[in-house]
Amino acid sequence: MKWRYSLRWKLPSLCPGPHELASELVEAGQPAPESIMSLWVAGAGYAVCVDFPDERQVRRWSDERKAAARRRNLERRVNRMAPLFAEELIERELERRPDYFRGKSQT
């Protein structure tokens, strides 16, 4: 497992330079590397940050699963807002965005 140390801008004001000055991967549990600490200046607006990258692969939903979830959410939303006209409104939305409700990704 690896940790990622970086020197990033952390003040709410506009960043005067690059958002991230440096970054480095190290073995889990190791202290911040000297290459990062040598660039850090107290009060300058940049902070030493540590991230824990996830090495697991992102699992994507199939088009069928996305379509089922999108339709279910649409039905829930419409039935909550306008139960009397739900069938008509759901039908209109399905006609207006057929690809979206078939699980296709938006571009």
Tab-separated table of C-alpha atoms in Angstrom:
chain	number	residue	atom	x	y	z
A	1	MET	CA	0.000	0.000	0.000
A	2	LYS	CA	1.213	3.491	-0.827
A	3	TRP	CA	0.552	6.977	0.526
A	4	ARG	CA	0.780	10.121	-1.590
A	5	TYR	CA	2.256	13.238	0.012
A	6	SER	CA	1.815	16.554	-1.754
A	7	LEU	CA	2.285	20.269	-1.212
A	8	ARG	CA	-1.015	21.956	-2.177
A	9	TRP	CA	-2.526	25.430	-1.924
A	10	LYS	CA	-5.001	25.454	0.975
A	11	LEU	CA	-6.030	29.073	1.548
A	12	PRO	CA	-9.484	30.254	0.399
A	13	SER	CA	-7.846	33.040	-1.622
A	14	LEU	CA	-6.749	32.766	-5.247
A	15	CYS	CA	-3.678	30.592	-5.725
A	16	PRO	CA	-0.696	32.714	-6.907
A	17	GLY	CA	1.002	29.827	-8.707
A	18	PRO	CA	0.435	26.142	-9.359
A	19	HIS	CA	-2.225	24.515	-7.168
A	20	GLU	CA	0.142	21.637	-6.374
A	21	LEU	CA	3.869	22.319	-6.055
A	22	ALA	CA	5.075	18.742	-5.612
A	23	SER	CA	3.890	15.219	-4.868
A	24	GLU	CA	5.490	11.881	-4.133
A	25	LEU	CA	4.360	8.305	-3.457
A	26	VAL	CA	5.851	6.541	-0.440
A	27	GLU	CA	5.260	3.270	1.399
A	28	ALA	CA	2.389	3.407	3.894
A	29	GLY	CA	3.454	4.698	7.304
A	30	GLN	CA	6.521	6.574	6.107
A	31	PRO	CA	6.905	10.259	7.077
A	32	ALA	CA	6.664	13.029	4.494
A	33	PRO	CA	9.683	12.873	2.172
A	34	GLU	CA	12.398	15.502	2.327
A	35	SER	CA	11.614	16.571	-1.264
A	36	ILE	CA	8.198	17.800	-0.032
A	37	MET	CA	9.294	19.174	3.355
A	38	SER	CA	12.151	21.195	1.848
A	39	LEU	CA	9.633	23.171	-0.263
A	40	TRP	CA	7.201	23.840	2.599
A	41	VAL	CA	7.269	27.291	4.235
A	42	ALA	CA	5.080	27.985	7.266
A	43	GLY	CA	2.383	30.592	6.544
A	44	ALA	CA	2.970	30.649	2.790
A	45	GLY	CA	-0.453	29.159	1.994
A	46	TYR	CA	0.726	25.726	0.904
A	47	ALA	CA	0.110	22.723	3.157
A	48	VAL	CA	1.616	19.257	3.305
A	49	CYS	CA	-1.220	16.856	2.467
A	50	VAL	CA	-1.422	13.080	2.569
A	51	ASP	CA	-3.764	11.043	0.377
A	52	PHE	CA	-4.456	7.338	0.526
A	53	PRO	CA	-4.911	6.202	-3.082
A	54	ASP	CA	-7.263	3.273	-3.472
A	55	GLU	CA	-5.683	0.538	-5.527
A	56	ARG	CA	-8.966	-1.245	-6.159
A	57	GLN	CA	-10.495	-0.967	-9.602
A	58	VAL	CA	-13.594	1.210	-9.976
A	59	ARG	CA	-16.633	-0.949	-10.650
A	60	ARG	CA	-18.972	0.528	-13.250
A	61	TRP	CA	-22.666	-0.217	-13.475
A	62	SER	CA	-23.964	-1.922	-16.589
A	63	ASP	CA	-26.314	0.044	-18.860
A	64	GLU	CA	-29.218	-2.116	-17.684
A	65	ARG	CA	-28.536	-1.394	-14.036
A	66	LYS	CA	-28.143	2.351	-14.677
A	67	ALA	CA	-31.405	2.363	-16.652
A	68	ALA	CA	-33.292	0.594	-13.859
A	69	ALA	CA	-31.963	2.996	-11.217
A	70	ARG	CA	-32.733	6.060	-13.344
A	71	ARG	CA	-36.308	4.933	-14.022
A	72	ARG	CA	-36.854	4.032	-10.372
A	73	ASN	CA	-35.574	7.449	-9.265
A	74	LEU	CA	-37.737	9.200	-11.866
A	75	GLU	CA	-40.844	7.349	-10.674
A	76	ARG	CA	-40.061	8.146	-7.042
A	77	ARG	CA	-39.440	11.816	-7.776
A	78	VAL	CA	-42.558	12.298	-9.911
A	79	ASN	CA	-44.834	10.348	-7.555
A	80	ARG	CA	-43.654	12.521	-4.666
A	81	MET	CA	-44.187	15.815	-6.545
A	82	ALA	CA	-47.293	15.145	-8.654
A	83	PRO	CA	-48.885	11.763	-7.931
A	84	LEU	CA	-52.083	12.619	-9.827
A	85	PHE	CA	-50.222	13.189	-13.111
A	86	ALA	CA	-47.360	10.750	-12.502
A	87	GLU	CA	-48.006	8.385	-15.437
A	88	GLU	CA	-48.211	11.215	-17.963
A	89	LEU	CA	-45.141	13.043	-16.624
A	90	ILE	CA	-43.050	9.863	-16.508
A	91	GLU	CA	-44.039	9.032	-20.078
A	92	ARG	CA	-43.096	12.546	-21.250
A	93	GLU	CA	-39.698	12.348	-19.572
A	94	LEU	CA	-39.000	8.912	-21.059
A	95	GLU	CA	-39.839	10.267	-24.531
A	96	ARG	CA	-37.762	13.416	-24.017
A	97	ARG	CA	-34.545	11.582	-22.963
A	98	PRO	CA	-34.765	7.994	-24.217
A	99	ASP	CA	-30.994	7.336	-24.275
A	100	TYR	CA	-30.543	8.510	-20.695
A	101	PHE	CA	-33.275	6.183	-19.429
A	102	ARG	CA	-31.767	3.280	-21.417
A	103	GLY	CA	-28.634	3.681	-19.311
A	104	LYS	CA	-26.457	5.428	-21.882
A	105	SER	CA	-23.888	7.844	-20.496
A	106	GLN	CA	-24.319	11.526	-21.109
A	107	THR	CA	-21.593	13.277	-23.078
